[in-house]
Tab-separated table of N, CA, C and O in Angstrom:
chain	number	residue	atom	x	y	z
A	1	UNK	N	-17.591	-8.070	11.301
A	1	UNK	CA	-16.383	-8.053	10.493
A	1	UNK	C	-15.210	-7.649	11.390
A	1	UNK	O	-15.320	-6.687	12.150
A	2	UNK	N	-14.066	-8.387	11.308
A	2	UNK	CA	-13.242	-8.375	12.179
A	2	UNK	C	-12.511	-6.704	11.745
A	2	UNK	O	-12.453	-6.166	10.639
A	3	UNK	N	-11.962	-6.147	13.261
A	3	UNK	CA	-10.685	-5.087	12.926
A	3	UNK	C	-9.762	-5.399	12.017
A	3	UNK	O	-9.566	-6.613	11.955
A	4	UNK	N	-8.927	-4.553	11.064
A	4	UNK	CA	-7.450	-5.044	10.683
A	4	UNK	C	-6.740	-3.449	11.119
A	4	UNK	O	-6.952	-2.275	10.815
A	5	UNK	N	-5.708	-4.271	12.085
A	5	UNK	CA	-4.890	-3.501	12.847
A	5	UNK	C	-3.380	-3.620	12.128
A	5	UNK	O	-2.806	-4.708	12.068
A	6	UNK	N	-2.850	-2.502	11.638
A	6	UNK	CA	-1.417	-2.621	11.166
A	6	UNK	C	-0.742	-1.717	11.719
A	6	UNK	O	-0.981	-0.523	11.900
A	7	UNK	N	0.192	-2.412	11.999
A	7	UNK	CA	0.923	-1.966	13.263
A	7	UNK	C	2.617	-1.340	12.170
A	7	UNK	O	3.143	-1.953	11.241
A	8	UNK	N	3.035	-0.004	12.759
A	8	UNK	CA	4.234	0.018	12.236
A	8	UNK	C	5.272	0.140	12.941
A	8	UNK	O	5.541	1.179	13.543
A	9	UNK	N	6.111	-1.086	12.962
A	9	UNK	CA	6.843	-2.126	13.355
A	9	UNK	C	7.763	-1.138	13.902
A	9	UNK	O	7.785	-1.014	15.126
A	10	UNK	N	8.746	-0.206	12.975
A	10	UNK	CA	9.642	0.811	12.760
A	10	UNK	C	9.144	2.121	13.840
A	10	UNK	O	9.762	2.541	14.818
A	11	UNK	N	8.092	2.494	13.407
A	11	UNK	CA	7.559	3.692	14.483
A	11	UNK	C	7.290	3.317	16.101
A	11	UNK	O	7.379	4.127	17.024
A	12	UNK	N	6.902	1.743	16.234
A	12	UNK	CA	6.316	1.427	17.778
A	12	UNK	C	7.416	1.104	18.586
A	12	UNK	O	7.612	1.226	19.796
A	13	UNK	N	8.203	0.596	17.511
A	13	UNK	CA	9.629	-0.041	18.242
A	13	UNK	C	10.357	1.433	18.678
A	13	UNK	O	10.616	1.641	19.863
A	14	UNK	N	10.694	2.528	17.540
A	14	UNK	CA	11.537	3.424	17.828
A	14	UNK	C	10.842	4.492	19.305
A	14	UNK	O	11.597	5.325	19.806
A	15	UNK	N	9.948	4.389	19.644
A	15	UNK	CA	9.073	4.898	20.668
A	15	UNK	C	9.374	5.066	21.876
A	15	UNK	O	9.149	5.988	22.660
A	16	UNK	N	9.950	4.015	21.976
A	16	UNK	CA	10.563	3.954	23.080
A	16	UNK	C	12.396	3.236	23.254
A	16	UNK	O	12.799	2.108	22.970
A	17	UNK	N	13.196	4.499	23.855
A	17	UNK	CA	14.450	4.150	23.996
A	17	UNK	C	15.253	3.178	24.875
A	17	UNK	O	16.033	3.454	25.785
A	18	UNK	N	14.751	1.542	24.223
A	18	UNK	CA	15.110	0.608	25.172
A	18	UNK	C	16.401	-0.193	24.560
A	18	UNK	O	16.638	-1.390	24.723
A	19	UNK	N	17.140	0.706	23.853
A	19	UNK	CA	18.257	0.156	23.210
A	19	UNK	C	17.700	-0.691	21.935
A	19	UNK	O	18.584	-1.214	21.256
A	20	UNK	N	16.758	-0.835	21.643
A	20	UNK	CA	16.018	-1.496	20.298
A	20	UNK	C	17.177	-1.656	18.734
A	20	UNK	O	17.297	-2.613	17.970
A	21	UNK	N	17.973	-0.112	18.723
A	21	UNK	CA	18.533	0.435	17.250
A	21	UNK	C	19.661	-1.295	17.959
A	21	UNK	O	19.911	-2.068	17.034
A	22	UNK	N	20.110	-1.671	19.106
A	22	UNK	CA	21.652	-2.358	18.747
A	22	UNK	C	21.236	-3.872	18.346
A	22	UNK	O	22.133	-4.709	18.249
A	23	UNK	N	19.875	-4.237	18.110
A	23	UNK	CA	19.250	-5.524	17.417
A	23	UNK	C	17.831	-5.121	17.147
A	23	UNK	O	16.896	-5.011	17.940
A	24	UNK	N	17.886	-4.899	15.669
A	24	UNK	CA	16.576	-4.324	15.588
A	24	UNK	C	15.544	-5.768	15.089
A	24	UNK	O	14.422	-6.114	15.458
A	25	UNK	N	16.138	-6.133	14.485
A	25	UNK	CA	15.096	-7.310	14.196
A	25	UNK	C	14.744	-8.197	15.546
A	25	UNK	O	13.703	-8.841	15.677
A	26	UNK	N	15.834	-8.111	16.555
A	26	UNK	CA	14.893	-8.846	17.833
A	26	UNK	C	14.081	-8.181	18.950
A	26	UNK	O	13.466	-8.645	19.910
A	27	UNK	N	14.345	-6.588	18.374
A	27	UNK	CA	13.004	-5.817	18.832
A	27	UNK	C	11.645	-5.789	17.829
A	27	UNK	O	10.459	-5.756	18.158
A	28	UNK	N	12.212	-5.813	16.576
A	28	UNK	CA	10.706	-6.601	16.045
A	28	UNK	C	9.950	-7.828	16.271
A	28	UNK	O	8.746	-7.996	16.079
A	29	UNK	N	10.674	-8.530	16.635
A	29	UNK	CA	10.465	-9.722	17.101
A	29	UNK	C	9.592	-9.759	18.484
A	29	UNK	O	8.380	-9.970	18.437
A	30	UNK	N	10.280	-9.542	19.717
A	30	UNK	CA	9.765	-9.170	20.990
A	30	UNK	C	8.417	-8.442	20.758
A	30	UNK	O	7.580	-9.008	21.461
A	31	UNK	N	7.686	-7.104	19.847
A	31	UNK	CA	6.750	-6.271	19.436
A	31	UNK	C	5.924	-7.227	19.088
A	31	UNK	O	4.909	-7.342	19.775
A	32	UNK	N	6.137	-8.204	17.891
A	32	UNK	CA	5.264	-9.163	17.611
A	32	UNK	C	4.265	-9.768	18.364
A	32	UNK	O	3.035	-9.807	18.374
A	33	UNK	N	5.693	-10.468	19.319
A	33	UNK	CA	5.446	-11.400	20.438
A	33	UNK	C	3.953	-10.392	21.241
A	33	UNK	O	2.822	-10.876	21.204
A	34	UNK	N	4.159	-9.331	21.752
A	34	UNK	CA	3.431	-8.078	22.664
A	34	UNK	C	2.238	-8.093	21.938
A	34	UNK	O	1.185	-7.975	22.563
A	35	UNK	N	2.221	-8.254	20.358
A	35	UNK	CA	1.233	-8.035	20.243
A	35	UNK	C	0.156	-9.516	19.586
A	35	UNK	O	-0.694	-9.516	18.696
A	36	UNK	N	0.547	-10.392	20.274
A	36	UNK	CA	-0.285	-11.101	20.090
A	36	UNK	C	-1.878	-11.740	21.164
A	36	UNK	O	-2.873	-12.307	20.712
A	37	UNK	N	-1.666	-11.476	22.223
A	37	UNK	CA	-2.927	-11.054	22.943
A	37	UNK	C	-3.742	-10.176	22.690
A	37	UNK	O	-4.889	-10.460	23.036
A	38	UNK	N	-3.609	-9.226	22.226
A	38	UNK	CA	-4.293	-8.152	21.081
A	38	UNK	C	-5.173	-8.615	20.170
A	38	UNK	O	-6.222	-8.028	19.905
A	39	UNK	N	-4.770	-9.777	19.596
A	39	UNK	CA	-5.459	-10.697	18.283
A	39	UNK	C	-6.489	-11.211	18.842
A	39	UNK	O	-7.380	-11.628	18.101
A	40	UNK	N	-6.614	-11.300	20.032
A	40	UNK	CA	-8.012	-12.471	21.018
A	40	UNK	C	-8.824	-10.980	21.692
A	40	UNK	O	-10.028	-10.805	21.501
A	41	UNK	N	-8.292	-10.356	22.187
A	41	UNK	CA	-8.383	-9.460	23.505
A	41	UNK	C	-8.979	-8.423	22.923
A	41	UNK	O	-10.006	-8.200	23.565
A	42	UNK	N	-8.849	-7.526	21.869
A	42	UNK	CA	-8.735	-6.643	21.109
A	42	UNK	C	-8.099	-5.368	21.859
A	42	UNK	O	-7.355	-5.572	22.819
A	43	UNK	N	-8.277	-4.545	21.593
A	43	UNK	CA	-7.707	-3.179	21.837
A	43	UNK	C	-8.854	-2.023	22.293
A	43	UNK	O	-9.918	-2.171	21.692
A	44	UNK	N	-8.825	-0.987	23.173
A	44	UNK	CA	-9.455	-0.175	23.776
A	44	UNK	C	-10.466	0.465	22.419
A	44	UNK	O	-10.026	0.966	21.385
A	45	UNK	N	-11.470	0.331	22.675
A	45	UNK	CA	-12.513	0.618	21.336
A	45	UNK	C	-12.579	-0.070	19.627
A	45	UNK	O	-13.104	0.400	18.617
A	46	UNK	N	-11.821	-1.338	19.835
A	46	UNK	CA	-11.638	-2.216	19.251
A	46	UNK	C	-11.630	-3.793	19.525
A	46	UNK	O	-10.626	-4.498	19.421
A	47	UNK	N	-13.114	-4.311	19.952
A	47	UNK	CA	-12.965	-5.385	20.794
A	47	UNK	C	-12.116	-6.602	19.941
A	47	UNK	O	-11.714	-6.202	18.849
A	48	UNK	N	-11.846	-7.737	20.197
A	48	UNK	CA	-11.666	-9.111	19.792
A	48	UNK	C	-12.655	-9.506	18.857
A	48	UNK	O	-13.745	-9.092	18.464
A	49	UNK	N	-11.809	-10.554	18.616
A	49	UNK	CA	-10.742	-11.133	17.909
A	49	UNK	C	-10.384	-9.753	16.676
A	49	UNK	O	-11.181	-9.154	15.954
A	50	UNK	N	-9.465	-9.653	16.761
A	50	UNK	CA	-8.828	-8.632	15.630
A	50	UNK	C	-7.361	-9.245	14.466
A	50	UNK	O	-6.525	-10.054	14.867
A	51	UNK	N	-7.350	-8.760	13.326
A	51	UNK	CA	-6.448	-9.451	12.480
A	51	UNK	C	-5.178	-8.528	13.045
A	51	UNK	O	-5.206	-7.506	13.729
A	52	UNK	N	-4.238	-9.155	12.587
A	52	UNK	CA	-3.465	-8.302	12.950
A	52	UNK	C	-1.953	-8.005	12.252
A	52	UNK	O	-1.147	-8.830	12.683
A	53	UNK	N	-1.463	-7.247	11.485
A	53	UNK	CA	-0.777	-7.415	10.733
A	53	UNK	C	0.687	-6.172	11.139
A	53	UNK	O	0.681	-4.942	11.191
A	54	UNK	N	1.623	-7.018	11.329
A	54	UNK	CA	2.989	-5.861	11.791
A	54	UNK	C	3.959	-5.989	10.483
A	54	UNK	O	4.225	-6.984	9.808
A	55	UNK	N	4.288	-4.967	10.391
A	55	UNK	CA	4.695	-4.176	9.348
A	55	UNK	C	6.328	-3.415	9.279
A	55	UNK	O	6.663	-2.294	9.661
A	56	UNK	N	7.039	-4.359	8.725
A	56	UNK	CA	8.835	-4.492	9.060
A	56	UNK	C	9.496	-4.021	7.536
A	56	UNK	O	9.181	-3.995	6.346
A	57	UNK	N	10.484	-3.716	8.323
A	57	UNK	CA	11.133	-3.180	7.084
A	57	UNK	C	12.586	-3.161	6.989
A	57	UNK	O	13.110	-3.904	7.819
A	58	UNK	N	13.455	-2.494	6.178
A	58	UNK	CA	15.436	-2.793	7.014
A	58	UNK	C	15.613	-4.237	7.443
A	58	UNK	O	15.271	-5.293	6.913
A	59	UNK	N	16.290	-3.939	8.629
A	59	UNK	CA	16.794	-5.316	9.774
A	59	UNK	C	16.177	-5.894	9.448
A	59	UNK	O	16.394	-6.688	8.532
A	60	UNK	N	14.748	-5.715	10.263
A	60	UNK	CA	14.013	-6.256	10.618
A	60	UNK	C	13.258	-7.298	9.501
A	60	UNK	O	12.573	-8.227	9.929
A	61	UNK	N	13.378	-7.149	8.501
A	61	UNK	CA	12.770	-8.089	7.150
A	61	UNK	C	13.023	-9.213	7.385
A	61	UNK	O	14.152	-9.318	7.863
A	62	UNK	N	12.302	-10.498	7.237
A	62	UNK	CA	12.464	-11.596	7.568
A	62	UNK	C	11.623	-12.154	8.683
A	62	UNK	O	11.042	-13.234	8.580
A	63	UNK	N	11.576	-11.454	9.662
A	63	UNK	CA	10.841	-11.562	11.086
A	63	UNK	C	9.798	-12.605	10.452
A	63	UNK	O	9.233	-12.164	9.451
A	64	UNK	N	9.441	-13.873	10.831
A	64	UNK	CA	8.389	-14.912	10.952
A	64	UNK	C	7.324	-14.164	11.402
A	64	UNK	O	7.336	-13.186	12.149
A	65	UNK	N	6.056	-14.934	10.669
A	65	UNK	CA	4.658	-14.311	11.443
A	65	UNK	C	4.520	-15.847	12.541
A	65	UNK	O	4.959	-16.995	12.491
A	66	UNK	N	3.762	-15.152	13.361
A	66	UNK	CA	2.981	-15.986	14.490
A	66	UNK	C	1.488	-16.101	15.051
A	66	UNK	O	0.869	-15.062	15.279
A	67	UNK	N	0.911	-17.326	15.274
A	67	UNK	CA	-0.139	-17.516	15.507
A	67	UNK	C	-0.547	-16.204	15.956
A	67	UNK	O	0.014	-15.747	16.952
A	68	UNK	N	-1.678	-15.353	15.214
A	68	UNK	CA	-2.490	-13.947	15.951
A	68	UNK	C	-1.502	-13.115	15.118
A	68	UNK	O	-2.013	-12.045	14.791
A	69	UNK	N	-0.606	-13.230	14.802
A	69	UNK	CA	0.327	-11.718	14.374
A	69	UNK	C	0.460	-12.378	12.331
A	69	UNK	O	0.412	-13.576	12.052
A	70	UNK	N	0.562	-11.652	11.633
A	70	UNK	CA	0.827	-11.861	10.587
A	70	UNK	C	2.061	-10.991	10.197
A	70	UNK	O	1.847	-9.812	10.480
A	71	UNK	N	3.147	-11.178	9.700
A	71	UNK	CA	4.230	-10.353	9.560
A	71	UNK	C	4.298	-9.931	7.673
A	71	UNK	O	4.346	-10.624	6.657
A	72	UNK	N	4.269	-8.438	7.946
A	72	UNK	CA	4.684	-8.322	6.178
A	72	UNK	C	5.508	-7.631	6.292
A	72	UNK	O	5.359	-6.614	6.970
A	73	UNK	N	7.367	-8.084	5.315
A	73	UNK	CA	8.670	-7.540	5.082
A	73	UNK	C	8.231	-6.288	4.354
A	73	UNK	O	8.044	-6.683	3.203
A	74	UNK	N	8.012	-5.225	4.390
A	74	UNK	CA	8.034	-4.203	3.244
A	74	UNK	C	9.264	-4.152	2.222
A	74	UNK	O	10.456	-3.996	2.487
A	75	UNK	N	8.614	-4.336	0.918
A	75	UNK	CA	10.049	-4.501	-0.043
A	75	UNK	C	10.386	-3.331	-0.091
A	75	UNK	O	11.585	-3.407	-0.360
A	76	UNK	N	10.048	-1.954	0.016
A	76	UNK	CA	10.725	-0.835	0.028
A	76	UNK	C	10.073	-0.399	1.280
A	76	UNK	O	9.748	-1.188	2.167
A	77	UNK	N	9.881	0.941	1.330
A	77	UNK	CA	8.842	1.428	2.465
A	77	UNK	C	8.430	0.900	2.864
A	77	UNK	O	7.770	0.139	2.157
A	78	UNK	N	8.337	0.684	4.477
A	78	UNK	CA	7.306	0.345	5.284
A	78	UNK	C	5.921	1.539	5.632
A	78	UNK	O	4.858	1.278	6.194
A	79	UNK	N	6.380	2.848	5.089
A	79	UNK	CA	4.821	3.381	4.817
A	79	UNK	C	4.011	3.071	3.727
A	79	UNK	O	2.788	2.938	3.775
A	80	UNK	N	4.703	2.961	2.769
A	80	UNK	CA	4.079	2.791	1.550
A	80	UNK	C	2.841	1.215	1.584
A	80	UNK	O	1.701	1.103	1.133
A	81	UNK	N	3.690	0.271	2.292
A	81	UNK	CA	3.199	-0.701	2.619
A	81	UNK	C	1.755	-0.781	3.274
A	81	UNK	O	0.698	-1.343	2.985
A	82	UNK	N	2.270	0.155	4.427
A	82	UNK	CA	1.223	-0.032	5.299
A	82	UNK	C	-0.229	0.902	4.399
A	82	UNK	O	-1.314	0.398	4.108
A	83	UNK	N	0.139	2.098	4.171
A	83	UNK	CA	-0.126	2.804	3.160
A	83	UNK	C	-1.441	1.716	2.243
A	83	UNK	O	-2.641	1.988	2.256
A	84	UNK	N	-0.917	0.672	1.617
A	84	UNK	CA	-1.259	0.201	0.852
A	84	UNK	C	-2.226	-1.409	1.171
A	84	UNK	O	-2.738	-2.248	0.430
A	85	UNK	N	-2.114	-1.247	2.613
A	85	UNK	CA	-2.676	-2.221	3.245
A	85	UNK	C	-3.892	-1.766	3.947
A	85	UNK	O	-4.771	-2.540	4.326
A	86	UNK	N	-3.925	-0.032	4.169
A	86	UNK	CA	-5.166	0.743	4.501
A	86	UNK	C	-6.022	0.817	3.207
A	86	UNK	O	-7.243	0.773	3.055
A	87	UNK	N	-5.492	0.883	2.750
A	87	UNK	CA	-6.277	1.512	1.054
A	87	UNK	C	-7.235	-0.473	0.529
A	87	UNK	O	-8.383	-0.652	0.123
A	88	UNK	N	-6.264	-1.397	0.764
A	88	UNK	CA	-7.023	-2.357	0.785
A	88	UNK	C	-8.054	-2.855	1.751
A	88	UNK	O	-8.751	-3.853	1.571
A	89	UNK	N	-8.076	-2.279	2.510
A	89	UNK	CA	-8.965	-2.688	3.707
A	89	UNK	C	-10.325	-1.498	3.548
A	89	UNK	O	-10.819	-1.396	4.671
A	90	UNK	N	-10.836	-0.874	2.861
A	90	UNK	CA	-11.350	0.297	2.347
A	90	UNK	C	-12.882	-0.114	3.018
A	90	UNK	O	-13.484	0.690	3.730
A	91	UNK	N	-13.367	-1.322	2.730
A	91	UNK	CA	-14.289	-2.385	2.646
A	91	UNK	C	-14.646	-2.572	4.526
A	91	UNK	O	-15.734	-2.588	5.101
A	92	UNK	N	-13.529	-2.665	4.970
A	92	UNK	CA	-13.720	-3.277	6.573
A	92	UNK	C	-12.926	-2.165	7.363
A	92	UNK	O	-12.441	-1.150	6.863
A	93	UNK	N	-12.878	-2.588	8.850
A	93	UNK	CA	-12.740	-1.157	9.588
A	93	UNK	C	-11.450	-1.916	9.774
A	93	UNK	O	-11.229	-3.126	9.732
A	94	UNK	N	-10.359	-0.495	10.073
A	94	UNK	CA	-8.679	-0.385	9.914
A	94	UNK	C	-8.312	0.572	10.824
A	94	UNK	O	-8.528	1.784	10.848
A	95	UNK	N	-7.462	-0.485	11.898
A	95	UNK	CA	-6.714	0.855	12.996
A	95	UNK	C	-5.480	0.558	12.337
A	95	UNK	O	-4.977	-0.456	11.855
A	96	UNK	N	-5.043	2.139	12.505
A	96	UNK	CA	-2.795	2.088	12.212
A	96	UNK	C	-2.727	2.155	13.309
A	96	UNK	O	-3.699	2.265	14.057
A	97	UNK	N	-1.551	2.102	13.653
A	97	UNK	CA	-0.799	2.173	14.704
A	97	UNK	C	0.436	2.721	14.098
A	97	UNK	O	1.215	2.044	13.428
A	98	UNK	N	0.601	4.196	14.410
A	98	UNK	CA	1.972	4.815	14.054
A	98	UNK	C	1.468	6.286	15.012
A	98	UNK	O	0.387	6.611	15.502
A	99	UNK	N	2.769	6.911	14.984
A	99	UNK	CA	2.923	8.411	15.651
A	99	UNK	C	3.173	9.011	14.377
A	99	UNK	O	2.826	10.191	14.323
A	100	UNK	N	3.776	8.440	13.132
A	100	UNK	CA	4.312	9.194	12.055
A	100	UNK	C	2.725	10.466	10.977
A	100	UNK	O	1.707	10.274	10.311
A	101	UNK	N	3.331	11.322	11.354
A	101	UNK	CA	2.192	12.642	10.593
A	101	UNK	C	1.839	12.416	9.584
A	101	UNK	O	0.635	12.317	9.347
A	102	UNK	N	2.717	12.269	8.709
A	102	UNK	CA	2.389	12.019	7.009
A	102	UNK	C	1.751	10.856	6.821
A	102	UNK	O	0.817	10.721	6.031
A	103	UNK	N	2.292	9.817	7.648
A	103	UNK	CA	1.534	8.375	7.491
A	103	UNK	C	0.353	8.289	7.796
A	103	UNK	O	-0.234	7.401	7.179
A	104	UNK	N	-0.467	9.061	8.762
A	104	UNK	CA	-1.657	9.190	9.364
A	104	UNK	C	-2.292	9.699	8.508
A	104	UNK	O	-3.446	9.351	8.262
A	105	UNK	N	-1.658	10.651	7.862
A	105	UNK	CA	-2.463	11.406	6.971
A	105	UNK	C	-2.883	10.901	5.878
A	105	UNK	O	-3.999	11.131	5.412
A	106	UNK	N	-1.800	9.965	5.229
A	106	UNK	CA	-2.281	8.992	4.092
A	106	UNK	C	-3.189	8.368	4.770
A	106	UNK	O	-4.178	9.101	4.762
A	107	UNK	N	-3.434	7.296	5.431
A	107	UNK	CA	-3.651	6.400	6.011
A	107	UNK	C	-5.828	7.185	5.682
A	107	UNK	O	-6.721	7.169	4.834
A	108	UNK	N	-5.578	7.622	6.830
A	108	UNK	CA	-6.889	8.270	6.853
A	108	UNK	C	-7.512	8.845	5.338
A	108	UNK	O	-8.687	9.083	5.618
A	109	UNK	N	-7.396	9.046	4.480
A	109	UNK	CA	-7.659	9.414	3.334
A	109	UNK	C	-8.485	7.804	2.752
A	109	UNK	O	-9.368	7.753	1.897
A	110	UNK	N	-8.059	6.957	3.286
A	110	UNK	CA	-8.511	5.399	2.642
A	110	UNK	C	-9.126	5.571	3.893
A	110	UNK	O	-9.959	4.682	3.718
A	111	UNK	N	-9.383	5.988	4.991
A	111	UNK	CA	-10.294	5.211	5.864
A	111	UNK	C	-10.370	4.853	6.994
A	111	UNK	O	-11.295	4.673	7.786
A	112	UNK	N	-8.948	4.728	7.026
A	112	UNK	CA	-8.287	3.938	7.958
A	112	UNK	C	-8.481	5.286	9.695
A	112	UNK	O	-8.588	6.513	9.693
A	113	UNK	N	-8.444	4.239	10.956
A	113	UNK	CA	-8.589	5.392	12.300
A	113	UNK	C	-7.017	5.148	12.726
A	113	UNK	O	-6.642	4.013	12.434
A	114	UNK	N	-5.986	5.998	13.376
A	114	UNK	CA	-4.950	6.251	13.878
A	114	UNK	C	-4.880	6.420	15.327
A	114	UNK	O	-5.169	7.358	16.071
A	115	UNK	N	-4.334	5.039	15.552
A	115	UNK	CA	-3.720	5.191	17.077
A	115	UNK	C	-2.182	4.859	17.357
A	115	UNK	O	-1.398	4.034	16.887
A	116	UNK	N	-2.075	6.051	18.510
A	116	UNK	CA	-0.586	5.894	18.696
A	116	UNK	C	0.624	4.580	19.447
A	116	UNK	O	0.050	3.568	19.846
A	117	UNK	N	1.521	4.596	19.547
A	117	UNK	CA	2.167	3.169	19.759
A	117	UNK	C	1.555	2.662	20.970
A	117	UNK	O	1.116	1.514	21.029
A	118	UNK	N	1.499	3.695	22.195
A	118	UNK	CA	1.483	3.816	23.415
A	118	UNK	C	0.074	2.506	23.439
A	118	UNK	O	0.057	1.653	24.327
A	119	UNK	N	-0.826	2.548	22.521
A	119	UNK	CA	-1.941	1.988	22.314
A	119	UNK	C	-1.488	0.169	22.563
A	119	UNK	O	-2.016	-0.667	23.295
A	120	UNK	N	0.034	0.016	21.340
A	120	UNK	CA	0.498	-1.307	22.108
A	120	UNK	C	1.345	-1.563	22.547
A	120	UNK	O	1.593	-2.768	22.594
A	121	UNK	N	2.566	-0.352	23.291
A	121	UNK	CA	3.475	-0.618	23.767
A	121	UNK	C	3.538	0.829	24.959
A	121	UNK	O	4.037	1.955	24.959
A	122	UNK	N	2.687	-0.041	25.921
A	122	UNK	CA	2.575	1.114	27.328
A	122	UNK	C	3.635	1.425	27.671
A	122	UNK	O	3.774	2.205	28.613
């Protein structure tokens, strides 16, 4: 059964200070892009093929999904979202991808294992 990896879009991007805040939707964009070798390759204790789902919110809403990446706009929260995308995955195994405390903490309550951005944005 494949990984489902949800990535939060908002936390991986803000991670690192590469000027991201002065176009945020084409740093969601670029993140996407990063993480689509991930989808074949898998991730360090998470082999391949993995689903993979990034998780936008603000600006960034709209962002197209791409072959390997699946994009979901959060209509409000992008925790709540993701939040709610661990809790569905209850059934199959679920990495987050966030640094955020509270989110981890939900997150894990459904199941879900927590790794930090660094995991896809060295």
């Amino acid at each position: 059964m494949r990984t489902l990896v949800v990535v939060d879009a908002a936390n991986v991007v803000g991670s690192k200070p590469d000027g991201w805040w002065h176009d945020r939707r084409g740093a969601a964009e670029r993140l996407r892009d990063g993480l689509v070798a991930y989808a074949e390759d898998g991730l360090p204790g998470h082999p391949g093929p993995l689903d993979i789902v990034l998780v936008v919110e603000g600006a960034a809403r709209g962002v197209p999904s791409v072959p390997g990446v699946r994009v979901e706009s959060a209509p409000g929260s992008g925790d709540d979202r993701i939040a709610e995308l661990a809790a569905a995955a209850a059934d199959r195994p679920c990495l987050v991808i966030t640094a955020d405390r509270e989110l981890r903490g939900r997150v894990a309550a459904s199941g879900a294992r927590c790794a930090g951005p660094r995991t896809v944005r060295p």
